[in-house]
Coordinates of N, CA and C in Angstrom, one line a residue:
M292 N -31.3 -10.3 -13.2 CA -31.5 -9.8 -15.0 C -32.1 -9.9 -15.7
D293 N -32.7 -9.4 -16.5 CA -33.1 -9.9 -17.8 C -32.2 -10.3 -18.9
P294 N -32.8 -11.3 -19.8 CA -31.6 -11.9 -20.8 C -31.0 -10.8 -21.8
I295 N -31.8 -9.6 -21.8 CA -31.4 -8.3 -23.2 C -30.2 -7.8 -22.1
G296 N -30.9 -7.2 -21.0 CA -29.7 -6.8 -20.3 C -29.0 -7.2 -19.5
A297 N -28.8 -8.7 -19.4 CA -27.2 -9.3 -19.6 C -26.9 -9.4 -20.4
I298 N -27.4 -9.4 -21.8 CA -26.6 -9.8 -22.9 C -25.8 -8.5 -23.4
F299 N -26.3 -7.4 -22.8 CA -26.0 -5.6 -23.0 C -25.1 -5.4 -22.1
A300 N -24.7 -6.1 -21.1 CA -23.9 -6.1 -19.6 C -22.4 -6.9 -20.2
S301 N -22.6 -7.5 -20.9 CA -21.9 -8.2 -21.2 C -21.0 -7.6 -22.3
I302 N -21.5 -6.9 -23.3 CA -21.3 -6.5 -24.3 C -20.7 -5.1 -24.4
V303 N -21.1 -4.6 -23.1 CA -20.3 -3.5 -22.8 C -19.1 -4.0 -21.7
D304 N -18.8 -5.3 -21.4 CA -17.9 -5.8 -20.5 C -16.8 -5.8 -21.6
V305 N -17.4 -6.5 -22.6 CA -16.3 -6.5 -23.5 C -15.8 -5.8 -24.2
I306 N -16.1 -4.7 -24.5 CA -15.4 -3.4 -25.3 C -14.8 -2.7 -23.9
S307 N -15.6 -2.8 -23.3 CA -14.8 -1.7 -22.1 C -13.5 -2.3 -21.7
N308 N -13.2 -3.9 -21.5 CA -12.0 -4.4 -20.9 C -11.6 -5.5 -22.1
P309 N -10.0 -4.8 -22.3 CA -9.4 -5.6 -23.2 C -8.9 -6.8 -22.6
I310 N -9.1 -7.5 -24.3 CA -8.8 -9.3 -23.9 C -7.2 -9.0 -23.4
S311 N -6.2 -8.8 -23.6 CA -5.2 -8.9 -22.5 C -4.9 -9.0 -21.1
Q312 N -6.0 -7.4 -20.7 CA -6.2 -7.5 -19.0 C -6.8 -8.4 -18.4
R313 N -7.6 -8.7 -19.1 CA -8.3 -10.6 -18.7 C -7.7 -11.2 -18.8
F314 N -7.3 -11.7 -19.3 CA -6.0 -12.9 -19.5 C -5.3 -12.6 -18.3
A315 N -4.6 -11.6 -18.0 CA -3.6 -11.5 -17.2 C -4.3 -11.3 -16.1
D316 N -5.6 -11.2 -15.8 CA -6.9 -10.8 -14.6 C -6.7 -12.8 -14.0
V317 N -6.8 -13.5 -15.4 CA -7.0 -14.8 -15.1 C -5.2 -15.7 -14.8
T318 N -4.7 -15.2 -15.3 CA -3.6 -16.2 -15.0 C -2.8 -15.7 -13.9
G319 N -2.8 -14.2 -13.5 CA -1.8 -13.7 -12.2 C -0.7 -13.6 -12.8
T320 N -0.5 -12.8 -13.7 CA 0.9 -12.3 -14.6 C 1.1 -11.1 -14.0
Q321 N 0.3 -10.2 -13.8 CA 0.6 -9.2 -13.5 C 0.2 -8.8 -11.9
I322 N 1.3 -7.8 -11.0 CA 1.0 -7.5 -9.7 C -0.4 -6.7 -10.1
Q323 N -1.1 -7.1 -8.8 CA -2.5 -6.3 -9.0 C -2.2 -5.8 -7.6
S324 N -2.9 -4.4 -7.4 CA -2.8 -3.9 -6.2 C -4.7 -4.2 -5.1
V325 N -3.9 -4.1 -3.8 CA -5.6 -4.6 -3.3 C -5.7 -3.5 -2.2
L326 N -6.8 -3.2 -1.8 CA -6.9 -2.6 -0.6 C -8.6 -3.3 0.2
V327 N -8.4 -3.8 1.3 CA -9.1 -3.9 1.8 C -9.2 -3.6 3.4
E328 N -10.8 -3.6 3.7 CA -10.4 -3.0 5.0 C -11.1 -4.2 6.2
H329 N -10.3 -4.3 6.9 CA -10.1 -5.4 7.9 C -10.5 -4.9 9.4
Q330 N -10.8 -5.0 10.5 CA -10.8 -4.2 11.4 C -11.3 -2.3 11.8
G331 N -11.5 -2.7 10.4 CA -11.9 -0.8 10.1 C -10.4 -0.3 10.0
I332 N -9.4 -0.7 9.8 CA -8.4 0.0 9.2 C -8.7 -0.5 7.1
Q333 N -7.8 0.7 6.7 CA -7.3 0.3 4.8 C -6.1 -0.5 5.1
V334 N -6.6 -2.0 4.5 CA -5.3 -2.9 4.2 C -4.4 -2.6 3.2
P335 N -3.6 -2.2 2.4 CA -3.4 -2.4 1.5 C -2.3 -3.5 1.1
Y336 N -1.9 -4.0 -0.4 CA -1.0 -4.9 -0.4 C -1.4 -4.9 -1.9
S337 N 0.0 -6.1 -2.2 CA 0.0 -6.4 -3.5 C 0.3 -7.5 -4.1
Y338 N -0.5 -8.8 -5.3 CA 0.3 -10.0 -5.5 C 0.3 -10.0 -6.9
Q339 N 1.0 -10.9 -6.5 CA 1.0 -11.4 -8.3 C 1.4 -13.0 -7.8
L340 N 0.7 -13.4 -9.1 CA 0.5 -15.3 -9.5 C 0.7 -15.9 -7.6
W341 N -0.7 -15.1 -7.9 CA -2.0 -15.8 -6.2 C -0.7 -15.8 -5.3
K342 N 0.6 -14.9 -4.6 CA 1.7 -14.9 -3.7 C 1.4 -13.1 -3.6
I343 N 2.1 -12.9 -2.0 CA 1.2 -11.3 -1.1 C 3.2 -11.3 -2.2
Q344 N 3.4 -10.0 -2.2 CA 4.3 -9.1 -2.1 C 4.5 -8.7 -1.1
P345 N 5.5 -9.4 0.0 CA 5.7 -9.0 1.2 C 5.7 -7.5 1.4
K346 N 7.0 -6.7 0.9 CA 6.7 -5.4 1.1 C 5.6 -4.6 0.6
S347 N 5.0 -5.2 0.1 CA 3.5 -4.2 -0.9 C 2.4 -3.8 0.9
V348 N 3.0 -4.8 1.7 CA 1.4 -4.9 3.0 C 1.5 -3.9 4.0
C349 N 1.0 -2.4 3.8 CA 0.8 -1.2 4.2 C 2.2 -0.7 4.2
H350 N 2.3 -0.7 2.8 CA 3.6 0.1 2.6 C 3.3 1.6 2.2
S351 N 1.8 1.9 2.6 CA 1.4 3.1 2.5 C 1.5 4.2 3.5
Y352 N 1.3 3.0 4.8 CA 2.1 3.8 6.0 C 3.2 4.0 6.8
G353 N 3.9 3.3 5.7 CA 5.3 3.4 6.4 C 6.1 4.9 6.5
N354 N 5.4 5.9 6.6 CA 6.0 7.4 7.7 C 5.6 7.1 8.6
N355 N 4.4 6.7 8.8 CA 3.7 6.8 10.3 C 3.8 5.3 10.6
V356 N 4.9 5.2 11.7 CA 5.0 4.3 12.6 C 3.8 3.9 13.5
E357 N 3.0 5.0 13.9 CA 1.5 4.1 15.1 C 0.4 3.4 14.0
D358 N 0.5 4.2 12.6 CA -0.7 4.0 11.7 C -0.3 2.5 10.9
F359 N 1.3 2.3 10.8 CA 1.9 1.1 9.7 C 1.5 -0.2 11.1
S360 N 2.1 0.4 12.0 CA 1.6 -0.9 13.3 C 0.3 -1.4 13.3
R361 N -1.2 -0.2 13.5 CA -2.1 -1.1 13.3 C -2.1 -1.8 12.4
C362 N -2.3 -1.0 11.1 CA -2.6 -2.0 9.7 C -1.8 -3.3 9.7
T363 N -0.4 -3.4 10.0 CA 0.0 -4.8 9.9 C -0.6 -5.9 10.7
V364 N -0.5 -5.3 12.0 CA -1.7 -6.4 12.8 C -2.9 -6.5 12.5
A365 N -3.6 -5.6 11.6 CA -5.1 -5.7 11.0 C -4.6 -6.8 10.1
A366 N -3.2 -6.4 9.1 CA -3.1 -7.7 8.2 C -2.8 -9.0 8.1
K367 N -2.3 -9.1 9.5 CA -1.9 -10.4 10.0 C -3.1 -11.4 10.5
S368 N -4.0 -10.4 11.0 CA -5.3 -10.9 11.4 C -6.0 -11.5 10.0
M369 N -6.2 -10.2 9.2 CA -6.7 -10.9 7.7 C -5.8 -12.3 7.1
F370 N -4.8 -11.8 7.5 CA -4.6 -13.6 6.4 C -4.7 -14.3 7.0
T371 N -4.6 -14.6 8.6 CA -4.5 -15.4 9.6 C -6.1 -15.9 9.4
E372 N -7.0 -15.1 9.4 CA -8.4 -15.5 8.8 C -8.7 -16.3 7.6
A373 N -7.7 -15.3 6.7 CA -8.0 -15.7 4.9 C -7.6 -17.6 4.7
C374 N -7.0 -17.4 5.5 CA -5.8 -18.8 5.2 C -6.3 -19.8 6.2

């Protein structure tokens, strides 16, 4: 990226993202939700202060036991590989 483009991108980023959101992202004070694909399965979870919220893992599959089971197996594999 050229220097002018980089400066313009930085200005747009500063305008579009409030400082309080940047602070929350850096400090981890707010719960963040993530959806990651692992082994072909969408694995949703939330974290705060760099700790995973256990009840949030695969919560969207709660009504379907078969999909929830696949998701938890994929989540376990994903977290094991990451750690």
